[in-house]
Coordinates of N, CA and C in Angstrom, one line a residue:
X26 N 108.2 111.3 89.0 CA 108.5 111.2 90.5 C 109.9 110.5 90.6
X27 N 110.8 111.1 91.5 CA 111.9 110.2 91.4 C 112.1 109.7 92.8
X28 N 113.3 108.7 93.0 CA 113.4 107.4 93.6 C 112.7 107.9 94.8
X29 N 113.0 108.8 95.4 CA 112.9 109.3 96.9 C 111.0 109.2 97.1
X30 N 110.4 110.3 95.7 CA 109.5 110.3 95.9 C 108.0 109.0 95.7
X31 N 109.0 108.1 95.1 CA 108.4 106.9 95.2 C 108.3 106.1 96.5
X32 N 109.8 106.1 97.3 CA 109.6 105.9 98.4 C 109.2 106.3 99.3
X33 N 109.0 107.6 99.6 CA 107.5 108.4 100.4 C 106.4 107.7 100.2
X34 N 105.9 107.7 98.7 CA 104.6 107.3 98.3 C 104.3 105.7 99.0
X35 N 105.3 104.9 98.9 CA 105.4 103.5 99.4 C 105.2 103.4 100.7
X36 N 105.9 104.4 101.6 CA 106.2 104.0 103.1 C 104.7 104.4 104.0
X37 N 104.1 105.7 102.8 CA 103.0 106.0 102.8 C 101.7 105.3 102.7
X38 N 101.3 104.8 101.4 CA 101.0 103.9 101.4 C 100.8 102.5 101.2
X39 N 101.5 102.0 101.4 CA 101.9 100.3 101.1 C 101.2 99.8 102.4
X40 N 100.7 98.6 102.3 CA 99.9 98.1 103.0 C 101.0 97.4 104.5
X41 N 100.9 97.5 105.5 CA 102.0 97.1 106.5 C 101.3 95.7 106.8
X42 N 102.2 94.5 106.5 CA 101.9 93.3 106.4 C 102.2 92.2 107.8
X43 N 103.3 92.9 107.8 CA 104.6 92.3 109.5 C 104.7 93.0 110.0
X44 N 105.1 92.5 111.2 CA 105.7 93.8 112.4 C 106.2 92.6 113.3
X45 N 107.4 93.7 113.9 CA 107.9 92.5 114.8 C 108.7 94.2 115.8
X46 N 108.8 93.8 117.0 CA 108.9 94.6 118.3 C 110.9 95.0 118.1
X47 N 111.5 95.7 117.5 CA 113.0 95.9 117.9 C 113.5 95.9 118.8
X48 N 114.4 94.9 119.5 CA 114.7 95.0 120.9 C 116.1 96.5 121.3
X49 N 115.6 97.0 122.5 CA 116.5 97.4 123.2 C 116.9 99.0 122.8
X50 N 115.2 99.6 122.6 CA 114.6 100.8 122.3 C 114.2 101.3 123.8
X51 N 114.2 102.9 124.1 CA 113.7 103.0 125.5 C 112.4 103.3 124.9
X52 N 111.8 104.0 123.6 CA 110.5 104.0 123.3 C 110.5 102.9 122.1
X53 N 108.7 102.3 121.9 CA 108.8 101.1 121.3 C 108.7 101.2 119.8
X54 N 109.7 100.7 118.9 CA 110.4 100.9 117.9 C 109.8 99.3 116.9
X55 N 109.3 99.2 116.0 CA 109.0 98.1 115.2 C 109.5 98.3 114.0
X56 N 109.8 96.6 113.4 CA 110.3 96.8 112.4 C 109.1 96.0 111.3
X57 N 108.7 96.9 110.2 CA 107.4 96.5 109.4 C 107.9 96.1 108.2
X58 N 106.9 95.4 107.7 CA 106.9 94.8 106.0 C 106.0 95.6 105.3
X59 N 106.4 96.3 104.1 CA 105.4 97.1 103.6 C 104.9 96.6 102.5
X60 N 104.1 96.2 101.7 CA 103.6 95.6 100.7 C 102.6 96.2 99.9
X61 N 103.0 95.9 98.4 CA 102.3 96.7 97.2 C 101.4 96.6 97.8
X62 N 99.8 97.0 97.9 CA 98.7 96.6 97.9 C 97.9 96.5 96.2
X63 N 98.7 96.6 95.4 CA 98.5 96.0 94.3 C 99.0 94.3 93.7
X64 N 99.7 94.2 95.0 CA 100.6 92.5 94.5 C 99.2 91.5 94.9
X65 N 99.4 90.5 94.0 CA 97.9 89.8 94.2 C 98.6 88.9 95.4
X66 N 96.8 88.7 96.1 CA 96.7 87.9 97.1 C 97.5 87.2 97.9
X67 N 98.0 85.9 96.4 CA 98.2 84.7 96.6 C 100.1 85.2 96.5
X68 N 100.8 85.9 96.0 CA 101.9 86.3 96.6 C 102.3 87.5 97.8
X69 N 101.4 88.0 98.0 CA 101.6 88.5 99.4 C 101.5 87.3 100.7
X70 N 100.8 86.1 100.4 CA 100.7 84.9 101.1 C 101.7 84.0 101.0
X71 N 102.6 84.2 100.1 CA 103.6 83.2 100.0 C 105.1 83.5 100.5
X72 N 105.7 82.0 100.1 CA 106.5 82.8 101.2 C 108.4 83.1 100.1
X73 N 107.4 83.2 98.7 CA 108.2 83.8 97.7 C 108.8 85.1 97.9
X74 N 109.7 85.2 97.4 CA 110.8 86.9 97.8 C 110.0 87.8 97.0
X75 N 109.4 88.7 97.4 CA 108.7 89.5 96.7 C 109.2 90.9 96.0
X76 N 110.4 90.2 95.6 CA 111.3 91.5 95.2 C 110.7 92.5 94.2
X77 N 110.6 93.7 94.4 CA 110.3 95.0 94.2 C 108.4 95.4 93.9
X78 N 108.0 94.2 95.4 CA 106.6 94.3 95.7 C 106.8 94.8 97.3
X79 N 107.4 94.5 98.1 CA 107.7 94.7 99.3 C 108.6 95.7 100.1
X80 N 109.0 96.5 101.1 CA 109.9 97.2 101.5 C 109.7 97.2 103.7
X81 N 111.2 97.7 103.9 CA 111.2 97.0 105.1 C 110.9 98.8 105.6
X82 N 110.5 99.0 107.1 CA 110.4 100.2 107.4 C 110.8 100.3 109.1
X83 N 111.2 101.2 109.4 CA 110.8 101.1 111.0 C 109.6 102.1 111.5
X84 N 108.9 101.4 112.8 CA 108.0 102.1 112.7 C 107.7 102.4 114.1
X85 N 108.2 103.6 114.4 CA 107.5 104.5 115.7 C 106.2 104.9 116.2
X86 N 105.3 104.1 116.9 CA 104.1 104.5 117.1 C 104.4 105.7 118.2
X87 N 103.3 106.7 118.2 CA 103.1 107.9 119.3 C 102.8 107.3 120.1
X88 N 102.0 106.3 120.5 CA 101.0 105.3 122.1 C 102.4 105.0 122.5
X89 N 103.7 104.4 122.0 CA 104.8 103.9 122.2 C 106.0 104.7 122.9
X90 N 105.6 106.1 122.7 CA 106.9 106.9 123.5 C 106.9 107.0 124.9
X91 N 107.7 107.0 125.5 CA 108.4 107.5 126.7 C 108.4 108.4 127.2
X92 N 107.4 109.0 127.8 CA 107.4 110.7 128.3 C 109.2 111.1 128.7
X93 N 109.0 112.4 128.1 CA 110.4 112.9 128.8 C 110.2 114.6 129.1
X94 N 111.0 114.8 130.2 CA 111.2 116.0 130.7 C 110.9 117.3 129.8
X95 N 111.9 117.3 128.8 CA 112.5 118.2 127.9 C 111.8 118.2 126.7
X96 N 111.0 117.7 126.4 CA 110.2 117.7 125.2 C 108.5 117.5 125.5
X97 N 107.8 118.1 124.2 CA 106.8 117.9 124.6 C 105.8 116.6 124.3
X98 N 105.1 115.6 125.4 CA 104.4 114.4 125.2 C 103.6 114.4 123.8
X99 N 104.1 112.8 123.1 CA 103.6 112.6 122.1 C 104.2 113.1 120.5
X100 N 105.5 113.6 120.6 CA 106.0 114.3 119.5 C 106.9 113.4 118.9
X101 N 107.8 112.9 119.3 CA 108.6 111.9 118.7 C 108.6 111.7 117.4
X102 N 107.7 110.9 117.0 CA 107.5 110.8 115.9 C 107.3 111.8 115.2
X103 N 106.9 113.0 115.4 CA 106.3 114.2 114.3 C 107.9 115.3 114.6
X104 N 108.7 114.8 115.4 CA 110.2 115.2 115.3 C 111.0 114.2 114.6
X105 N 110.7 112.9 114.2 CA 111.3 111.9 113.3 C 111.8 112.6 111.7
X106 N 109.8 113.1 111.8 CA 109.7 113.4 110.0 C 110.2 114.5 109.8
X107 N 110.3 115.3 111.0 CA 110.7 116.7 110.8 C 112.6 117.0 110.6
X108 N 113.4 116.4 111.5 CA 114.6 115.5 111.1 C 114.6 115.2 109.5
X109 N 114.1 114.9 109.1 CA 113.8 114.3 107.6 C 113.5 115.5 106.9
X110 N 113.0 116.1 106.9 CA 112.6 117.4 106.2 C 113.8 118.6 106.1
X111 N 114.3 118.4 107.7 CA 115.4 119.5 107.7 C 116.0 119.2 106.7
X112 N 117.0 117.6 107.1 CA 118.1 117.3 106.5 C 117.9 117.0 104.8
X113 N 116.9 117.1 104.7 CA 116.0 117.0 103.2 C 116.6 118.6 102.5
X114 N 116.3 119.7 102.6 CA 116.0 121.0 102.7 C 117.5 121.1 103.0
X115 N 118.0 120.9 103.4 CA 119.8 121.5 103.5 C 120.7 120.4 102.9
X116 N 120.4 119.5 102.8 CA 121.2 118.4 102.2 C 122.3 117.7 102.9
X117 N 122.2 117.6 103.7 CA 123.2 117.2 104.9 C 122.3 117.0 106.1
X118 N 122.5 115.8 107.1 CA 123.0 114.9 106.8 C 121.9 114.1 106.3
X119 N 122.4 113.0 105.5 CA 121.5 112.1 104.6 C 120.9 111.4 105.5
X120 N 119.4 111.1 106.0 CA 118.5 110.5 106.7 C 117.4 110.1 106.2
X121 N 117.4 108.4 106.2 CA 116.4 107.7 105.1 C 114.6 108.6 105.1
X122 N 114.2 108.3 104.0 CA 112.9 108.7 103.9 C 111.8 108.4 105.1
X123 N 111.0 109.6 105.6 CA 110.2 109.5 106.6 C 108.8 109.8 106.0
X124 N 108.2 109.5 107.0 CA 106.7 109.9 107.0 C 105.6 109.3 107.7
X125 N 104.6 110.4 108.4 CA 103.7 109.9 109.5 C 102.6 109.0 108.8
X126 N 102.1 108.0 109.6 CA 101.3 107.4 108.8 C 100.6 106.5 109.8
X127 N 99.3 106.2 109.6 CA 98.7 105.2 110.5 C 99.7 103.6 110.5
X128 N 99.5 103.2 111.8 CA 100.2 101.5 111.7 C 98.9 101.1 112.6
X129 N 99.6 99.3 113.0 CA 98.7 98.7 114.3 C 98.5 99.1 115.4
X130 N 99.7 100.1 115.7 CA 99.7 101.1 117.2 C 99.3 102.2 117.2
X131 N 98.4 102.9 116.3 CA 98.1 104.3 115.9 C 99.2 104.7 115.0
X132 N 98.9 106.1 114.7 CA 99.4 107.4 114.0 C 101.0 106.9 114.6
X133 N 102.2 106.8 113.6 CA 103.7 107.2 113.6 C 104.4 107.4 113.1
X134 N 105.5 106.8 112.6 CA 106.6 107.6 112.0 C 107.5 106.3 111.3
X135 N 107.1 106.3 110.0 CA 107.5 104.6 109.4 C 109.0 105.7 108.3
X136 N 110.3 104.7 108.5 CA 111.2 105.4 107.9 C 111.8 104.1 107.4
X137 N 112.1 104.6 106.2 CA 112.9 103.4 105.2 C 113.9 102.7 106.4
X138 N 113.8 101.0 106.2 CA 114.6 100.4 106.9 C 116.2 100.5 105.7
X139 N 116.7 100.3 106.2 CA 118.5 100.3 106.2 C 119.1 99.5 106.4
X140 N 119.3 98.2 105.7 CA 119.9 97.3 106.1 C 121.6 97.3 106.5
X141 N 121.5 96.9 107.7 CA 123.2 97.3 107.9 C 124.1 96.0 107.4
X142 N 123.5 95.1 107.1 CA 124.2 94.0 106.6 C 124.5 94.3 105.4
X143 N 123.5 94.8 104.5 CA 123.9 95.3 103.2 C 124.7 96.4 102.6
X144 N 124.9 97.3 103.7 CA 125.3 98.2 103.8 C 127.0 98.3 104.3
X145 N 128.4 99.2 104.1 CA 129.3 99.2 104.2 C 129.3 99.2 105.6
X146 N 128.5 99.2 106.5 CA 128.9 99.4 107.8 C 129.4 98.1 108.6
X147 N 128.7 97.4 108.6 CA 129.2 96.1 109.1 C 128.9 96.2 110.6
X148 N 130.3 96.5 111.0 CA 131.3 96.7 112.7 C 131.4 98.0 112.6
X149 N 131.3 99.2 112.0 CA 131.9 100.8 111.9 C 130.5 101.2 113.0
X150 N 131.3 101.9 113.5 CA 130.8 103.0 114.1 C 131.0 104.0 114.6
X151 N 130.7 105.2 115.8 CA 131.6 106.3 115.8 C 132.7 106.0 116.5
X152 N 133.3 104.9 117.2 CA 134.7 105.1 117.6 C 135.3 104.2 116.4
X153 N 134.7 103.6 115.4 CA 135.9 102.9 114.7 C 135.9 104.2 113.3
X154 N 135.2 105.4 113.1 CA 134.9 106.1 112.2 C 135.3 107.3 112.8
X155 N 135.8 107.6 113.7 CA 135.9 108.9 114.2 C 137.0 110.2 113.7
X156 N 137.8 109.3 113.1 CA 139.3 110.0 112.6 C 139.3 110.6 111.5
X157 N 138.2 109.5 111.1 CA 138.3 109.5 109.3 C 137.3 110.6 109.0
X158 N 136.4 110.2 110.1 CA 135.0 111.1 109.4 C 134.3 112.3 110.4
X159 N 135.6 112.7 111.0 CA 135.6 113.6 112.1 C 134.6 114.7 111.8
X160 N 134.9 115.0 110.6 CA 133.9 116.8 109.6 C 132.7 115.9 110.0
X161 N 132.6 114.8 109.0 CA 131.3 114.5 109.3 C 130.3 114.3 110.5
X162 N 131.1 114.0 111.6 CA 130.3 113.7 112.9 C 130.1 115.3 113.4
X163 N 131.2 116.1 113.2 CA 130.7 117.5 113.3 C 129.2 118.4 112.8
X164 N 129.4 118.2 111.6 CA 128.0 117.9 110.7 C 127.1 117.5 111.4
X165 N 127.0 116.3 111.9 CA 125.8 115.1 112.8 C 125.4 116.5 113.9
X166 N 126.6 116.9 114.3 CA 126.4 117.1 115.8 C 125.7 118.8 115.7
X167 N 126.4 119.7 115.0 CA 125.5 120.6 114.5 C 123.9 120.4 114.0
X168 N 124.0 119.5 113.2 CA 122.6 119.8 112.7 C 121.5 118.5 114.2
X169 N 121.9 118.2 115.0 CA 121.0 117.1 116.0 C 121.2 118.9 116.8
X170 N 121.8 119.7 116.9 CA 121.9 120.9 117.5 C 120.5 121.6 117.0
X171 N 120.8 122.1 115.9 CA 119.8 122.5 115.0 C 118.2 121.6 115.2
X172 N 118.0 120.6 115.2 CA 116.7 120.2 114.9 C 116.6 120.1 116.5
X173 N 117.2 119.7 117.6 CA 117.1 119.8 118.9 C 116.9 118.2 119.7
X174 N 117.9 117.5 118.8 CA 118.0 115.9 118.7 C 118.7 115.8 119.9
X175 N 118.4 115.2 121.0 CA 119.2 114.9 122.4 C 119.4 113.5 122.4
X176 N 119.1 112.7 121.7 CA 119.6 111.3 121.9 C 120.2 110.6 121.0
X177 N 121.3 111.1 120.3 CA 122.3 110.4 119.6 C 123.4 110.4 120.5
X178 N 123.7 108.7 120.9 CA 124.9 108.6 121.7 C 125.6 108.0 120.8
X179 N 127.3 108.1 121.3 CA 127.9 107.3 120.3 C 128.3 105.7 120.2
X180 N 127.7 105.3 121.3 CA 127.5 104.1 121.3 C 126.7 103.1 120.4
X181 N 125.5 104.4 120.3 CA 125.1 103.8 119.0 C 125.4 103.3 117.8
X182 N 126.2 101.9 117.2 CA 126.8 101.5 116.2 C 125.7 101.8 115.0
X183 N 124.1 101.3 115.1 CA 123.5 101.6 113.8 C 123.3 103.3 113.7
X184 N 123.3 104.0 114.2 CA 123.2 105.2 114.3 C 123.9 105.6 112.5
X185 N 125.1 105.7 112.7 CA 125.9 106.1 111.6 C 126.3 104.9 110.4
X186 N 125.6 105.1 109.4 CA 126.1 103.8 108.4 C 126.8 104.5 106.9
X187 N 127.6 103.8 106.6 CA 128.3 103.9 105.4 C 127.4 103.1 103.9
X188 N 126.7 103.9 103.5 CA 126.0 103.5 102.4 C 127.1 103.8 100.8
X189 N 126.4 103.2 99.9 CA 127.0 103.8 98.8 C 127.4 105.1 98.5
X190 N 126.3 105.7 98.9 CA 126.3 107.1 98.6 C 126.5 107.8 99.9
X191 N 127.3 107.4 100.7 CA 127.4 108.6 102.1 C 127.2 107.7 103.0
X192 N 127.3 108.9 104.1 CA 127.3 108.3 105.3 C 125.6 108.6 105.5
X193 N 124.9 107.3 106.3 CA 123.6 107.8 106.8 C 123.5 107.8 108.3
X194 N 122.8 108.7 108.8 CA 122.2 108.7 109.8 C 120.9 108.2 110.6
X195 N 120.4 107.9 111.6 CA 119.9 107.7 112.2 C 119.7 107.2 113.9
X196 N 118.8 107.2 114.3 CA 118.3 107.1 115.9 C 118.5 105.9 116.1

């Protein structure tokens, strides 16, 4: 199994330990702690770095969305993973590992967290990245065409991050 498919298996099932509410989502958006459920007891209780027992996720519950006009109630999330599959399946654009899965709010949609602090992005966003990576926002904008993605604005700073390996995407 390789990296990706280990992280499906994780996001899937690793035990969700934390949550805490992401502010300044129109639907409600959490960010989870995922944890081996093989790490014993007494270090999942500690408040030791549990480095390569743990993983961070965001996690979209369905009870949490926002009806809207143009789409059908309750999908969100099962358009998250599907986003993820496209761009999986055509290779462009790069969008962290998804997958539906029970949390504390019901059935949603837990996708690899992305740390932007660790990540090249910093301050970049699409007006400080727009010159440079014009093709690529082209790209974005085609394929959010294609899956039928209506809410990528560009104000969004985390939206577009500069990873090692590319640019990533997300909501």
């Amino acid at each position: 199994m390789g990296n990706e498919g280990i992280l499906l298996e994780r996001l899937s099932q690793w035990t969700i330990s934390g949550i805490g509410l992401h502010p300044g989502g129109s639907n409600y958006v959490f960010v989870v702690r995922l944890i081996d459920p093989e790490a014993t007891q007494e270090l999942q209780s500690s408040r030791v770095e549990m480095k390569g027992h743990q993983i961070f996720a965001i996690y979209k519950p369905q009870s949490g969305e926002r009806p809207l006009r143009d789409f059908a109630r309750g999908t969100l999330h099962l358009r998250e993973k599907a986003a993820y599959l496209v761009s999986r399946e055509l290779g462009w654009p790069r969008i962290p590992p998804t997958v539906i899965r029970a949390g504390p709010h019901g059935e949603g949609s837990v996708q690899l967290f992305i740390d932007a602090e660790k990540s090249q992005a910093n301050s970049e966003n699409y007006f400080s990245l727009r010159e440079k990576r014009l093709e690529d926002f082209a790209d974005i904008a085609m394929f959010d065409i294609l899956v039928h993605n209506a809410d990528r604005k560009a104000v969004h700073a985390s939206s577009h991050l500069m990873a090692a390996c590319g640019l990533l995407i997300m909501d």
